[in-house]
CSV table of C-alpha atoms in Angstrom, one decimal:
chain,number,residue,atom,x,y,z
A,1,MET,CA,192.9,71.4,87.9
A,2,SER,CA,195.6,71.6,85.3
A,3,HIS,CA,197.4,68.6,83.8
A,4,TYR,CA,200.5,69.6,85.7
A,5,ALA,CA,198.7,69.8,89.1
A,6,ASN,CA,197.3,66.3,88.4
A,7,HIS,CA,200.8,65.1,87.5
A,8,VAL,CA,202.3,66.3,90.8
A,9,GLU,CA,199.4,64.7,92.7
A,10,THR,CA,200.1,61.4,90.8
A,11,LEU,CA,203.8,61.6,91.6
A,12,GLN,CA,203.1,62.1,95.2
A,13,ALA,CA,200.9,59.0,95.3
A,14,ARG,CA,203.5,57.0,93.4
A,15,PHE,CA,206.3,58.1,95.6
A,16,ASP,CA,204.2,57.5,98.8
A,17,GLU,CA,203.5,53.9,97.6
A,18,ALA,CA,207.2,53.3,96.6
A,19,LEU,CA,208.6,54.7,99.9
A,20,GLN,CA,206.2,52.7,102.0
A,21,ALA,CA,207.0,49.5,100.0
A,22,THR,CA,210.7,49.9,100.4
A,23,GLY,CA,210.9,51.2,104.0
A,24,PHE,CA,212.0,54.8,103.5
A,25,GLU,CA,210.4,57.9,104.9
A,26,SER,CA,211.6,60.3,102.2
A,27,ALA,CA,213.6,60.7,99.0
A,28,LEU,CA,216.2,63.2,98.0
A,29,ILE,CA,216.7,63.5,94.3
A,30,TYR,CA,219.9,65.2,93.1
A,31,SER,CA,219.7,66.9,89.7
A,32,GLY,CA,223.3,66.0,89.0
A,33,GLN,CA,226.3,68.0,87.9
A,34,ALA,CA,228.4,68.2,84.8
A,35,ALA,CA,231.3,65.8,84.7
A,36,VAL,CA,234.7,67.2,83.8
A,37,ALA,CA,236.8,65.8,81.0
A,38,PHE,CA,239.8,63.8,82.0
A,39,LEU,CA,242.9,65.9,82.7
A,40,ASP,CA,240.9,69.0,81.7
A,41,ASP,CA,238.7,71.7,83.3
A,42,ASN,CA,236.1,71.7,80.6
A,43,PRO,CA,232.8,69.9,81.5
A,44,TYR,CA,230.8,67.6,79.3
A,45,PRO,CA,227.3,68.8,78.5
A,46,PHE,CA,225.0,68.5,81.5
A,47,ARG,CA,222.2,65.8,81.5
A,48,VAL,CA,219.8,66.1,84.4
A,49,ASN,CA,218.7,63.1,86.5
A,50,PRO,CA,215.5,61.9,84.8
A,51,LEU,CA,213.8,61.5,88.2
A,52,PHE,CA,214.4,65.2,88.9
A,53,LYS,CA,212.7,66.4,85.7
A,54,TYR,CA,209.9,63.9,86.4
A,55,TRP,CA,208.8,66.4,89.1
A,56,LEU,CA,209.8,69.6,87.4
A,57,PRO,CA,210.3,71.0,83.9
A,58,ILE,CA,213.8,72.1,84.9
A,59,THR,CA,216.6,70.5,82.9
A,60,ASP,CA,219.5,73.0,83.3
A,61,SER,CA,220.0,73.5,87.0
A,62,PRO,CA,222.9,71.4,88.3
A,63,LYS,CA,223.5,70.8,92.0
A,64,SER,CA,219.8,71.2,92.8
A,65,PHE,CA,217.6,68.8,94.9
A,66,ILE,CA,214.1,67.8,95.3
A,67,TYR,CA,213.2,66.5,98.8
A,68,TYR,CA,210.0,64.6,99.1
A,69,ARG,CA,208.7,63.3,102.5
A,70,ALA,CA,205.8,61.0,102.2
A,71,GLY,CA,202.5,62.9,102.4
A,72,GLN,CA,204.1,66.3,102.5
A,73,LYS,CA,204.7,69.2,100.0
A,74,PRO,CA,207.9,68.6,98.0
A,75,VAL,CA,210.8,71.0,98.5
A,76,LEU,CA,213.0,72.3,95.8
A,77,TYR,CA,216.5,73.2,96.8
A,78,LEU,CA,217.5,75.4,93.9
A,79,TYR,CA,221.2,75.9,93.6
A,80,LYS,CA,222.4,79.4,92.6
A,81,ALA,CA,226.1,79.9,93.2
A,82,ARG,CA,227.6,83.3,93.7
A,83,ASP,CA,229.6,83.2,90.5
A,84,PHE,CA,230.7,86.0,88.3
A,85,TRP,CA,232.1,83.5,85.7
A,86,HIS,CA,228.8,82.2,84.4
A,87,ALA,CA,225.4,83.6,83.5
A,88,PRO,CA,222.8,83.0,86.2
A,89,ILE,CA,220.2,80.3,85.5
A,90,ASP,CA,216.8,81.8,84.6
A,91,ILE,CA,214.1,79.6,86.2
A,92,ASP,CA,210.4,80.2,85.4
A,93,VAL,CA,208.2,79.2,88.3
A,94,THR,CA,204.9,79.9,86.6
A,95,LEU,CA,203.9,76.3,86.0
A,96,TRP,CA,205.2,74.7,89.3
A,97,GLY,CA,205.7,77.4,91.9
A,98,ASP,CA,202.4,76.7,93.8
A,99,PHE,CA,203.3,73.0,94.2
A,100,PHE,CA,206.7,73.3,95.8
A,101,GLU,CA,208.4,74.9,98.7
A,102,LEU,CA,211.3,76.8,97.1
A,103,LYS,CA,214.6,77.2,99.0
A,104,VAL,CA,217.5,78.9,97.1
A,105,VAL,CA,220.9,77.6,98.2
A,106,GLU,CA,224.5,78.6,97.4
A,107,SER,CA,226.2,75.3,98.5
A,108,LEU,CA,225.4,71.7,99.0
A,109,ALA,CA,226.3,72.1,102.6
A,110,GLN,CA,223.3,74.2,103.1
A,111,VAL,CA,221.0,71.4,101.9
A,112,ARG,CA,222.7,68.9,104.3
A,113,SER,CA,222.4,71.3,107.2
A,114,ASP,CA,218.7,72.1,106.4
A,115,LEU,CA,217.7,68.4,106.3
A,116,GLY,CA,219.7,67.5,109.4
A,117,ASP,CA,218.6,64.3,111.1
A,118,ALA,CA,216.0,63.6,108.3
A,119,LEU,CA,218.8,62.3,106.1
A,120,ALA,CA,219.0,59.2,108.2
A,121,SER,CA,215.6,58.0,106.9
A,122,THR,CA,216.1,59.3,103.4
A,123,ALA,CA,217.0,57.5,100.2
A,124,LEU,CA,219.4,59.6,98.0
A,125,ILE,CA,218.9,59.2,94.3
A,126,GLY,CA,221.5,60.6,92.0
A,127,GLU,CA,225.1,60.4,90.8
A,128,LEU,CA,227.4,60.2,93.9
A,129,TYR,CA,229.8,63.0,93.3
A,130,GLU,CA,231.7,64.4,96.3
A,131,PRO,CA,230.5,65.3,98.9
A,132,LEU,CA,227.2,63.4,98.4
A,133,ASP,CA,229.0,60.0,98.6
A,134,GLY,CA,229.8,60.8,102.2
A,135,TRP,CA,226.3,61.9,103.3
A,136,ASP,CA,224.7,59.8,106.1
A,137,THR,CA,221.6,58.9,104.3
A,138,ALA,CA,219.5,55.7,104.8
A,139,ALA,CA,220.6,54.4,101.4
A,140,LYS,CA,222.1,55.7,98.2
A,141,ASN,CA,220.3,54.7,95.0
A,142,PRO,CA,218.5,51.7,96.5
A,143,GLN,CA,217.6,49.4,93.7
A,144,SER,CA,214.3,48.4,95.3
A,145,LEU,CA,213.1,52.0,95.3
A,146,ILE,CA,214.4,52.8,91.8
A,147,ASP,CA,212.7,49.7,90.4
A,148,HIS,CA,209.4,50.6,92.0
A,149,LEU,CA,209.5,54.1,90.5
A,150,HIS,CA,210.6,52.9,87.1
A,151,TYR,CA,207.8,50.4,86.9
A,152,GLN,CA,205.3,53.1,87.6
A,153,ARG,CA,206.8,55.4,85.0
A,154,ALA,CA,205.5,53.2,82.1
A,155,VAL,CA,202.0,54.7,82.4
A,156,LYS,CA,202.1,58.4,81.5
A,157,THR,CA,200.1,61.2,83.0
A,158,ASP,CA,198.1,63.7,80.9
A,159,TYR,CA,200.9,66.3,81.5
A,160,GLU,CA,203.5,63.9,80.2
A,161,LEU,CA,201.4,63.1,77.2
A,162,GLU,CA,201.1,66.9,76.5
A,163,CYS,CA,204.9,67.2,76.7
A,164,LEU,CA,205.4,64.2,74.4
A,165,ARG,CA,203.0,65.6,71.8
A,166,LYS,CA,204.8,69.0,71.8
A,167,ALA,CA,208.2,67.2,71.5
A,168,ASN,CA,207.0,65.3,68.5
A,169,THR,CA,205.7,68.5,66.9
A,170,LEU,CA,209.2,70.1,67.3
A,171,ALA,CA,210.9,67.0,65.9
A,172,ALA,CA,208.5,66.7,63.0
A,173,ARG,CA,209.2,70.3,62.0
A,174,ALA,CA,213.0,69.7,62.1
A,175,HIS,CA,212.6,66.4,60.1
A,176,ASN,CA,210.8,68.3,57.3
A,177,ALA,CA,213.7,70.8,57.2
A,178,ALA,CA,216.2,67.9,57.0
A,179,ARG,CA,214.2,66.2,54.3
A,180,ASP,CA,214.2,69.4,52.2
A,181,ALA,CA,218.0,69.8,52.7
A,182,PHE,CA,218.5,66.2,51.5
A,183,TYR,CA,216.6,66.8,48.3
A,184,ALA,CA,218.5,70.1,47.8
A,185,GLY,CA,221.8,68.1,47.8
A,186,ALA,CA,223.2,68.9,51.2
A,187,SER,CA,225.9,67.0,53.0
A,188,GLU,CA,225.2,65.1,56.2
A,189,LEU,CA,226.6,67.9,58.3
A,190,GLU,CA,224.6,70.5,56.4
A,191,ILE,CA,221.4,68.4,56.9
A,192,GLN,CA,222.2,68.3,60.7
A,193,HIS,CA,222.6,72.1,60.7
A,194,ALA,CA,219.2,72.5,58.9
A,195,TYR,CA,217.6,70.2,61.4
A,196,LEU,CA,218.8,72.2,64.5
A,197,ALA,CA,218.1,75.5,62.9
A,198,ALA,CA,214.5,74.6,62.2
A,199,ILE,CA,213.7,74.4,65.9
A,200,ASN,CA,216.4,76.7,67.2
A,201,PHE,CA,218.2,74.0,69.2
A,202,ARG,CA,221.8,73.7,70.2
A,203,GLU,CA,223.3,70.3,69.4
A,204,GLN,CA,223.4,69.5,73.2
A,205,GLU,CA,219.7,70.1,73.5
A,206,VAL,CA,218.5,67.2,71.4
A,207,PRO,CA,217.9,64.0,73.3
A,208,TYR,CA,220.5,61.9,71.5
A,209,ASN,CA,223.0,62.3,68.7
A,210,SER,CA,221.0,62.6,65.4
A,211,ILE,CA,221.5,59.8,62.9
A,212,ILE,CA,222.0,61.6,59.6
A,213,ALA,CA,222.9,58.8,57.1
A,214,LEU,CA,223.2,59.1,53.4
A,215,ASN,CA,223.5,56.1,51.1
A,216,GLN,CA,225.3,53.0,52.6
A,217,HIS,CA,225.6,54.8,55.9
A,218,SER,CA,222.0,53.9,56.5
A,219,ALA,CA,223.1,50.4,57.3
A,220,ILE,CA,225.0,51.6,60.4
A,221,LEU,CA,222.4,51.6,63.0
A,222,HIS,CA,223.8,54.4,65.2
A,223,TYR,CA,225.6,56.3,62.5
A,224,ASP,CA,226.5,59.9,63.7
A,225,VAL,CA,229.8,60.8,62.0
A,226,TYR,CA,228.4,63.2,59.4
A,227,ASP,CA,230.3,63.6,56.1
A,228,ARG,CA,231.1,67.3,55.6
A,229,VAL,CA,231.1,67.1,51.8
A,230,ALA,CA,228.0,66.2,49.8
A,231,SER,CA,227.9,62.7,48.2
A,232,ALA,CA,228.8,62.6,44.5
A,233,GLU,CA,225.6,60.5,44.0
A,234,SER,CA,222.7,60.8,46.4
A,235,ARG,CA,220.7,57.6,46.6
A,236,SER,CA,219.1,57.4,50.1
A,237,PHE,CA,218.7,59.3,53.3
A,238,LEU,CA,217.8,57.8,56.7
A,239,ILE,CA,217.3,60.3,59.6
A,240,ASP,CA,216.7,59.2,63.2
A,241,ALA,CA,216.5,62.4,65.3
A,242,GLY,CA,214.5,63.8,68.1
A,243,ALA,CA,213.7,66.9,70.2
A,244,THR,CA,212.7,67.6,73.8
A,245,TYR,CA,209.9,69.6,75.5
A,246,ASN,CA,210.1,70.1,79.3
A,247,GLY,CA,212.6,67.3,79.4
A,248,TYR,CA,210.3,64.8,77.5
A,249,CYS,CA,211.7,63.2,74.3
A,250,ALA,CA,210.6,62.6,70.8
A,251,ASP,CA,212.4,59.9,68.7
A,252,ILE,CA,211.5,59.8,65.0
A,253,THR,CA,213.0,57.9,62.0
A,254,ARG,CA,212.2,58.5,58.4
A,255,THR,CA,213.8,57.2,55.2
A,256,TYR,CA,213.8,58.8,51.8
A,257,ALA,CA,214.8,57.7,48.3
A,258,ALA,CA,216.5,60.2,46.1
A,259,LYS,CA,214.5,58.8,43.1
A,260,LYS,CA,210.8,58.6,43.9
A,261,THR,CA,210.3,55.6,41.7
A,262,GLY,CA,212.0,52.3,41.4
A,263,PHE,CA,213.2,49.4,43.6
A,264,TYR,CA,214.4,51.4,46.7
A,265,GLN,CA,211.4,53.7,46.8
A,266,GLU,CA,209.1,50.7,46.7
A,267,LEU,CA,211.1,49.1,49.6
A,268,VAL,CA,210.7,52.2,51.7
A,269,GLU,CA,206.9,52.2,51.0
A,270,ALA,CA,206.7,48.5,51.9
A,271,VAL,CA,208.4,49.0,55.3
A,272,ASP,CA,206.3,52.1,56.0
A,273,LYS,CA,203.1,50.1,55.2
A,274,ALA,CA,204.3,47.2,57.4
A,275,GLU,CA,205.0,49.7,60.3
A,276,GLN,CA,201.5,51.0,60.1
A,277,ALA,CA,200.1,47.5,59.9
A,278,ILE,CA,201.9,46.4,63.1
A,279,ILE,CA,200.5,49.5,64.9
A,280,SER,CA,197.0,48.4,64.0
A,281,GLU,CA,197.7,45.1,65.9
A,282,ILE,CA,198.4,47.0,69.2
A,283,SER,CA,195.9,46.4,72.0
A,284,PRO,CA,195.9,46.3,75.8
A,285,GLY,CA,196.7,43.0,77.3
A,286,THR,CA,198.9,41.7,74.4
A,287,SER,CA,202.6,41.1,74.7
A,288,TYR,CA,205.1,43.6,73.1
A,289,TYR,CA,207.3,40.5,72.5
A,290,ASP,CA,204.5,39.0,70.4
A,291,LEU,CA,204.3,42.3,68.5
A,292,HIS,CA,208.0,42.1,67.8
A,293,VAL,CA,207.8,38.6,66.4
A,294,SER,CA,204.8,39.6,64.3
A,295,MET,CA,207.0,42.4,62.8
A,296,HIS,CA,209.7,39.8,62.0
A,297,HIS,CA,207.2,37.8,60.0
A,298,LYS,CA,206.2,41.0,58.1
A,299,ILE,CA,209.9,41.7,57.4
A,300,ALA,CA,210.2,38.1,56.2
A,301,GLN,CA,207.4,38.7,53.8
A,302,ILE,CA,209.0,41.9,52.4
A,303,LEU,CA,212.3,40.1,52.0
A,304,VAL,CA,210.6,37.4,49.9
A,305,ASP,CA,208.4,39.9,48.0
A,306,PHE,CA,211.5,41.8,47.0
A,307,ASN,CA,213.4,38.6,45.9
A,308,PHE,CA,216.0,38.7,48.6
A,309,PHE,CA,215.3,35.0,49.3
A,310,LYS,CA,214.5,31.9,47.3
A,311,ILE,CA,212.4,30.3,50.1
A,312,SER,CA,209.1,31.1,51.8
A,313,PRO,CA,208.6,33.8,54.4
A,314,GLU,CA,207.9,31.2,57.0
A,315,GLU,CA,211.3,29.5,56.3
A,316,VAL,CA,213.0,32.9,56.3
A,317,TYR,CA,211.9,33.5,59.9
A,318,GLU,CA,212.3,30.0,61.2
A,319,ARG,CA,215.8,29.7,60.0
A,320,GLY,CA,216.8,32.9,61.8
A,321,TYR,CA,217.5,34.9,58.7
A,322,THR,CA,215.4,38.0,59.6
A,323,ASN,CA,217.7,38.8,62.5
A,324,ALA,CA,220.4,39.6,60.0
A,325,PHE,CA,218.3,42.2,58.2
A,326,PHE,CA,216.3,43.4,61.2
A,327,PRO,CA,218.7,43.0,64.2
A,328,HIS,CA,217.4,45.5,66.6
A,329,GLY,CA,214.2,45.6,68.7
A,330,LEU,CA,210.8,46.8,67.4
A,331,GLY,CA,210.9,49.6,69.9
A,332,HIS,CA,211.1,50.9,73.4
A,333,TYR,CA,209.3,53.0,76.0
A,334,ILE,CA,209.8,56.7,75.5
A,335,GLY,CA,209.3,59.6,77.9
A,336,LEU,CA,211.8,61.3,80.2
A,337,GLN,CA,214.4,59.3,78.5
A,338,VAL,CA,214.7,58.2,74.8
A,339,HIS,CA,215.0,54.6,75.9
A,340,ASP,CA,212.7,55.0,78.8
A,341,VAL,CA,213.0,52.5,81.7
A,342,GLY,CA,211.0,49.6,83.0
A,343,GLY,CA,210.7,47.5,79.8
A,344,PHE,CA,211.9,44.3,81.5
A,345,LEU,CA,210.1,44.8,84.9
A,346,LYS,CA,207.2,42.4,85.6
A,347,ALA,CA,206.1,44.2,88.7
A,348,ALA,CA,207.0,47.1,91.1
A,349,ASP,CA,209.0,44.7,93.3
A,350,GLY,CA,211.8,44.5,90.7
A,351,SER,CA,211.1,41.0,89.3
A,352,SER,CA,211.9,41.0,85.7
A,353,TYR,CA,211.7,39.2,82.4
A,354,GLU,CA,214.8,37.5,80.9
A,355,ARG,CA,216.1,38.8,77.6
A,356,SER,CA,215.0,36.7,74.6
A,357,ALA,CA,217.7,34.5,73.2
A,358,ARG,CA,216.3,34.8,69.7
A,359,HIS,CA,215.8,38.6,70.0
A,360,PRO,CA,218.4,39.8,72.5
A,361,PHE,CA,218.2,43.5,71.6
A,362,LEU,CA,214.5,43.9,72.3
A,363,ARG,CA,214.2,46.5,75.1
A,364,LEU,CA,210.6,45.9,76.0
A,365,LEU,CA,209.0,42.7,77.2
A,366,ARG,CA,206.1,43.9,79.3
A,367,ASP,CA,202.5,43.5,78.3
A,368,ILE,CA,200.8,46.4,76.7
A,369,GLU,CA,198.6,48.7,78.9
A,370,PRO,CA,196.6,51.9,78.3
A,371,GLY,CA,198.8,54.9,79.1
A,372,GLN,CA,202.0,53.4,77.8
A,373,VAL,CA,204.0,55.2,75.1
A,374,PHE,CA,206.5,53.3,73.1
A,375,THR,CA,208.2,53.5,69.7
A,376,ILE,CA,207.5,51.2,66.7
A,377,GLU,CA,210.6,51.2,64.5
A,378,PRO,CA,211.0,48.3,62.1
A,379,GLY,CA,214.1,48.2,59.8
A,380,LEU,CA,215.6,46.3,57.0
A,381,TYR,CA,219.3,46.8,56.2
A,382,VAL,CA,222.3,45.2,54.5
A,383,VAL,CA,224.7,44.8,57.4
A,384,ASP,CA,227.7,42.8,56.0
A,385,GLN,CA,229.0,41.8,59.4
A,386,LEU,CA,225.7,40.0,60.1
A,387,LEU,CA,225.6,38.4,56.7
A,388,GLU,CA,229.1,36.9,57.0
A,389,GLU,CA,227.9,33.7,58.6
A,390,PHE,CA,225.5,33.0,55.7
A,391,ASP,CA,228.1,33.6,53.0
A,392,GLY,CA,227.4,31.2,50.1
A,393,ASN,CA,224.0,30.1,51.5
A,394,ASP,CA,221.8,29.3,48.5
A,395,ASP,CA,218.6,30.4,50.3
A,396,PHE,CA,219.8,34.0,49.8
A,397,ASN,CA,219.6,35.9,46.5
A,398,TRP,CA,223.0,37.6,46.8
A,399,THR,CA,222.6,39.5,43.6
A,400,ARG,CA,219.5,41.3,44.9
A,401,ILE,CA,221.2,41.9,48.3
A,402,THR,CA,224.1,43.5,46.4
A,403,GLU,CA,221.6,45.9,44.7
A,404,LEU,CA,220.4,47.2,48.1
A,405,ARG,CA,223.9,47.6,49.6
A,406,PRO,CA,224.6,51.1,48.2
A,407,PHE,CA,221.3,52.3,49.7
A,408,GLY,CA,222.1,50.9,53.2
A,409,GLY,CA,218.7,50.2,54.5
A,410,VAL,CA,215.3,51.5,55.6
A,411,ARG,CA,213.9,52.3,59.0
A,412,ILE,CA,210.5,54.0,59.9
A,413,GLU,CA,209.8,55.0,63.5
A,414,ASP,CA,206.8,56.5,65.3
A,415,SER,CA,205.8,57.0,69.0
A,416,VAL,CA,202.5,55.4,69.9
A,417,LEU,CA,200.2,56.0,72.8
A,418,VAL,CA,198.1,53.1,73.9
A,419,THR,CA,194.5,53.9,74.9
A,420,ALA,CA,191.6,51.7,76.1
A,421,ASN,CA,190.1,51.9,72.6
A,422,GLY,CA,193.2,51.7,70.4
A,423,THR,CA,196.2,53.9,69.7
A,424,GLU,CA,197.2,57.5,69.1
A,425,ASN,CA,200.2,58.0,66.8
A,426,LEU,CA,201.9,61.0,68.3
A,427,THR,CA,204.4,61.2,65.5
A,428,ARG,CA,202.1,61.0,62.5
A,429,ASP,CA,199.7,63.4,64.1
A,430,ALA,CA,202.5,65.9,64.5
A,431,PHE,CA,203.5,65.6,60.9
A,432,ASP,CA,199.8,65.9,59.8
A,433,ALA,CA,199.5,69.1,61.9
A,434,LEU,CA,202.4,70.7,60.0
A,435,LYS,CA,200.9,70.2,56.5
């Protein structure tokens, strides 16, 4: 049996369990539709409901539905409007055709009519545009059902892993092109164009806005403005950019020094080494939170080794200073969404962990299990806003911090699969395969 066949079988079992636990007989998953800009008739780029593409590698079919009744073959209501304004959607059924009952519809009313009285025992999952908000379903987006499904999604099927590996291969190829553009003296916008061209993607097809940051822009965590003119002096380049395959996401960050010797290059190498060291600490049964704290201690050591502080690494962490240089979380689940869901769930019943007061931006608090895929992305930056409260503090070596400021910072990010015997680094394997 193929990986995809096993995937559908797993999803049926997961939905059966979730429906029974929450008291619904069936689920109706709406793919979604493109929202229209305010006071305009132009739509925003369409983003499919992640629970729709969980079942099917279809990411560009608005107004379609998947109907799943416990224990039965899922039905795909594929929307194809009679429309001479737009090109028809070309859907390849090769992979999934045998596993779904296909019904082509021209209106949402046909779906409602076809389901009839079954809607009364069905949970509708999706954005509630008209006329869906008026349908007489048992519930609309019931949190209990969504929590159950999100909890299950943390463990990936072999099909999902196959898609994630291919997404990482695409992203790694584009990253190499962006790196080469940087060393050739390109502007941020030109680097972005090189990235997209390397994998033949439109900008709306990448899973998130690429972070293409030169020099001090590297200290802006979600920088996506893109200077159109090349910098007069190129010092550093941080790129955080991804790709998709069958709706599954890659999320990769790399940092490069313009000069391959000296202080900043050594700092990049130190963060890269620490990132690989923390990956070696991953094992089933341990807490991701503990992994995050361990990374903070490694960042504290780097800060002291590079003379950013006049105190010990232990004091740097205990006094809360590492949060100013490494303010974000160590990572997050990744899969159907870049920031995949379920990171705070303790169990399928929706019980959840409270965010850490010390590390409020950490997106993942669950224990580590085989089959999980998450990112590992430590960083070290000069963020002046975060340093304001420490102004004048003699524990800091402000002269050294000033040296780093024109470079912005450093971040390294890989996606890691947890196995019973260790880890598989999806990202580094992808780069290695391209050598």
